[in-house]
C-alpha atoms as an extended CHARMM CRD file, in Angstrom:
* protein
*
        67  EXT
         1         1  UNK       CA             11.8890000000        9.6860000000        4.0160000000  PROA      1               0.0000000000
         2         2  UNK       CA              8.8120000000       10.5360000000        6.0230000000  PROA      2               0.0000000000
         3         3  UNK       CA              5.4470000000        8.2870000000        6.5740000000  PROA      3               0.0000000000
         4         4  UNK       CA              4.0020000000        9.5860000000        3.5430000000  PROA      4               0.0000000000
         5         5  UNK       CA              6.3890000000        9.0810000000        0.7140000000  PROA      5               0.0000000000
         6         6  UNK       CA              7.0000000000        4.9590000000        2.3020000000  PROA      6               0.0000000000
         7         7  UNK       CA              3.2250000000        4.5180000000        2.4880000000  PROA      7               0.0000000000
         8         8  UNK       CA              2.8550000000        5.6910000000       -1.5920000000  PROA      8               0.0000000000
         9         9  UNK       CA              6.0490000000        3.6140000000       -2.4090000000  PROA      9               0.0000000000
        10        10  UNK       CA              4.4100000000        0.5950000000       -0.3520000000  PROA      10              0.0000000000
        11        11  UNK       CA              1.6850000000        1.3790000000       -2.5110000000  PROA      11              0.0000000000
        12        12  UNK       CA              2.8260000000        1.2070000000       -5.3240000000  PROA      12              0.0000000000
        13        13  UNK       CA              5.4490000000       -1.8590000000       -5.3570000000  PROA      13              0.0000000000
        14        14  UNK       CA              2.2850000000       -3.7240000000       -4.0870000000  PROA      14              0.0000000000
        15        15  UNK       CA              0.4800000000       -2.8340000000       -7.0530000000  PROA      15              0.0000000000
        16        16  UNK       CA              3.3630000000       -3.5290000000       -9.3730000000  PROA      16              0.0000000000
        17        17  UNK       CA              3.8380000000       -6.8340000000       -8.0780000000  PROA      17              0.0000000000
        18        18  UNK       CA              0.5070000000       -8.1480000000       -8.0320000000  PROA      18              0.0000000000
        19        19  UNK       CA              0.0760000000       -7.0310000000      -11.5590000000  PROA      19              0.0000000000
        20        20  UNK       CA              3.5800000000       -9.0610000000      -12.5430000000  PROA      20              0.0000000000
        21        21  UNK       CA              2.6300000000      -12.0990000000      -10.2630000000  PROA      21              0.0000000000
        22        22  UNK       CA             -0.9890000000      -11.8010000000      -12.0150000000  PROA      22              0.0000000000
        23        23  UNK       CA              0.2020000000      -11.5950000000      -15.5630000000  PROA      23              0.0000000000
        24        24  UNK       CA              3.1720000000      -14.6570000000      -14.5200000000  PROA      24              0.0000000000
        25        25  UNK       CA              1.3750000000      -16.8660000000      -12.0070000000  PROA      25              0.0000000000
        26        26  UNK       CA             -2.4480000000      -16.8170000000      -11.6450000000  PROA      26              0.0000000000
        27        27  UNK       CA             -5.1260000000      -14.1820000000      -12.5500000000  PROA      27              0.0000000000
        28        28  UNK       CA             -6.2050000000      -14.3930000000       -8.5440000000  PROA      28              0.0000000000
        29        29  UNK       CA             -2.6960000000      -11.9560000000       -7.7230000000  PROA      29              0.0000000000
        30        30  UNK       CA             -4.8620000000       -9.3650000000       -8.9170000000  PROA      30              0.0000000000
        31        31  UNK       CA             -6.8210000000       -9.0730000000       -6.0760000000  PROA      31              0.0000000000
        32        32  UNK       CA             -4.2100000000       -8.2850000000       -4.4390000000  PROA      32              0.0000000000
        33        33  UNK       CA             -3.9220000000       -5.1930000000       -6.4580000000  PROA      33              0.0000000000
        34        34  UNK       CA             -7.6000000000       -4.7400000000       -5.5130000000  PROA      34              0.0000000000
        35        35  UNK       CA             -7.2140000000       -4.8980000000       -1.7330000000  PROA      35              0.0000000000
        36        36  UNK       CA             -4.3320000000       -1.9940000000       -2.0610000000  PROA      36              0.0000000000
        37        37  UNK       CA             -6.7890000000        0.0810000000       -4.1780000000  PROA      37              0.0000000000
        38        38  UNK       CA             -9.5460000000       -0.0130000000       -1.8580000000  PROA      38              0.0000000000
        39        39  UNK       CA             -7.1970000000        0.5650000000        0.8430000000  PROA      39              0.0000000000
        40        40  UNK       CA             -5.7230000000        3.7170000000       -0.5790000000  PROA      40              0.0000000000
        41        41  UNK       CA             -9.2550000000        4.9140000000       -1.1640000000  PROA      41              0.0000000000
        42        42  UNK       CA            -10.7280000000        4.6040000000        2.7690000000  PROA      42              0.0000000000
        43        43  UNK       CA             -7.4760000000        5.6340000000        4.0090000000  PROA      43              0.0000000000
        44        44  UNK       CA             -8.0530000000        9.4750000000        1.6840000000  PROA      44              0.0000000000
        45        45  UNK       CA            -11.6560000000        9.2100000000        3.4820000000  PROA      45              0.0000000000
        46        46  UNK       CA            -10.7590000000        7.7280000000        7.1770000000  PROA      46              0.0000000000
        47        47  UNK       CA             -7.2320000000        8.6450000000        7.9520000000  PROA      47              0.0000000000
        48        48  UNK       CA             -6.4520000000        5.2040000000        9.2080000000  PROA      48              0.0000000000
        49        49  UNK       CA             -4.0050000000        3.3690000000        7.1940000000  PROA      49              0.0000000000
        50        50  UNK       CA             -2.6890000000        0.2080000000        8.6580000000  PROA      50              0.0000000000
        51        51  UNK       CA              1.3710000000        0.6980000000        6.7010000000  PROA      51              0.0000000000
        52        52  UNK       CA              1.2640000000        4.6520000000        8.3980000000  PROA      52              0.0000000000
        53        53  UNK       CA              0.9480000000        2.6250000000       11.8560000000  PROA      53              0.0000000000
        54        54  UNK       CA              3.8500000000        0.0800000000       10.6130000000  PROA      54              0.0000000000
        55        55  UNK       CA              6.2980000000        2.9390000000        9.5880000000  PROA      55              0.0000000000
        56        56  UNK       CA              5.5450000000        5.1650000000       12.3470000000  PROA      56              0.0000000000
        57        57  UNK       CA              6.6940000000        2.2400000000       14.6630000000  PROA      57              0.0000000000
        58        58  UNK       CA              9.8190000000        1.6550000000       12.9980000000  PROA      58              0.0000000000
        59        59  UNK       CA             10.7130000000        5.3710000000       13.2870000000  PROA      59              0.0000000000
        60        60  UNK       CA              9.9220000000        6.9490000000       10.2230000000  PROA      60              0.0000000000
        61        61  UNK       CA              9.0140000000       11.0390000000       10.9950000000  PROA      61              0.0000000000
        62        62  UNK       CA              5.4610000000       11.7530000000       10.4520000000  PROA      62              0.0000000000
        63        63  UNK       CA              3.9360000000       13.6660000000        6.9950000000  PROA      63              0.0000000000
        64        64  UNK       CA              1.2970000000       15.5380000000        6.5240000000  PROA      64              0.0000000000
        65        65  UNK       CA             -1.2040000000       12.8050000000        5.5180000000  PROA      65              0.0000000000
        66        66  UNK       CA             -1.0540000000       10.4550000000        8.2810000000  PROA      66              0.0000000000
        67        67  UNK       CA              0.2510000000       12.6030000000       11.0310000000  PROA      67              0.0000000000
């Protein structure tokens, strides 16, 4: 697996939770799926994404994305 493909999984299980803990536990969860959505969008613009620095340091092998 490659920097990429964990940063879209990250992603997504982040999303997927916040939905399920927003539908189960309080409507405030989903801001959580907020903060990953704005995320994903000025990482596509900036390049900087702060889960690409994570993985990188726990050895994953760069992608093309976040290289």
């Amino acid at each position: 697996m490659n920097v990429d493909k964990a940063v879209l999984t990250f992603a997504g299980f982040v999303v997927l939770l916040s939905l399920s803990l927003g539908w189960l536990v309080s409507p405030y969860w989903f801001l959580l799926a907020a903060f990953a959505g704005v995320n994903m969008i000025q990482a596509s613009f900036t390049g900087f994404c702060p889960a690409a620095i994570v993985f990188k340091k726990l050895g994953l092998r760069s992608g093309n994305a976040f290289s």
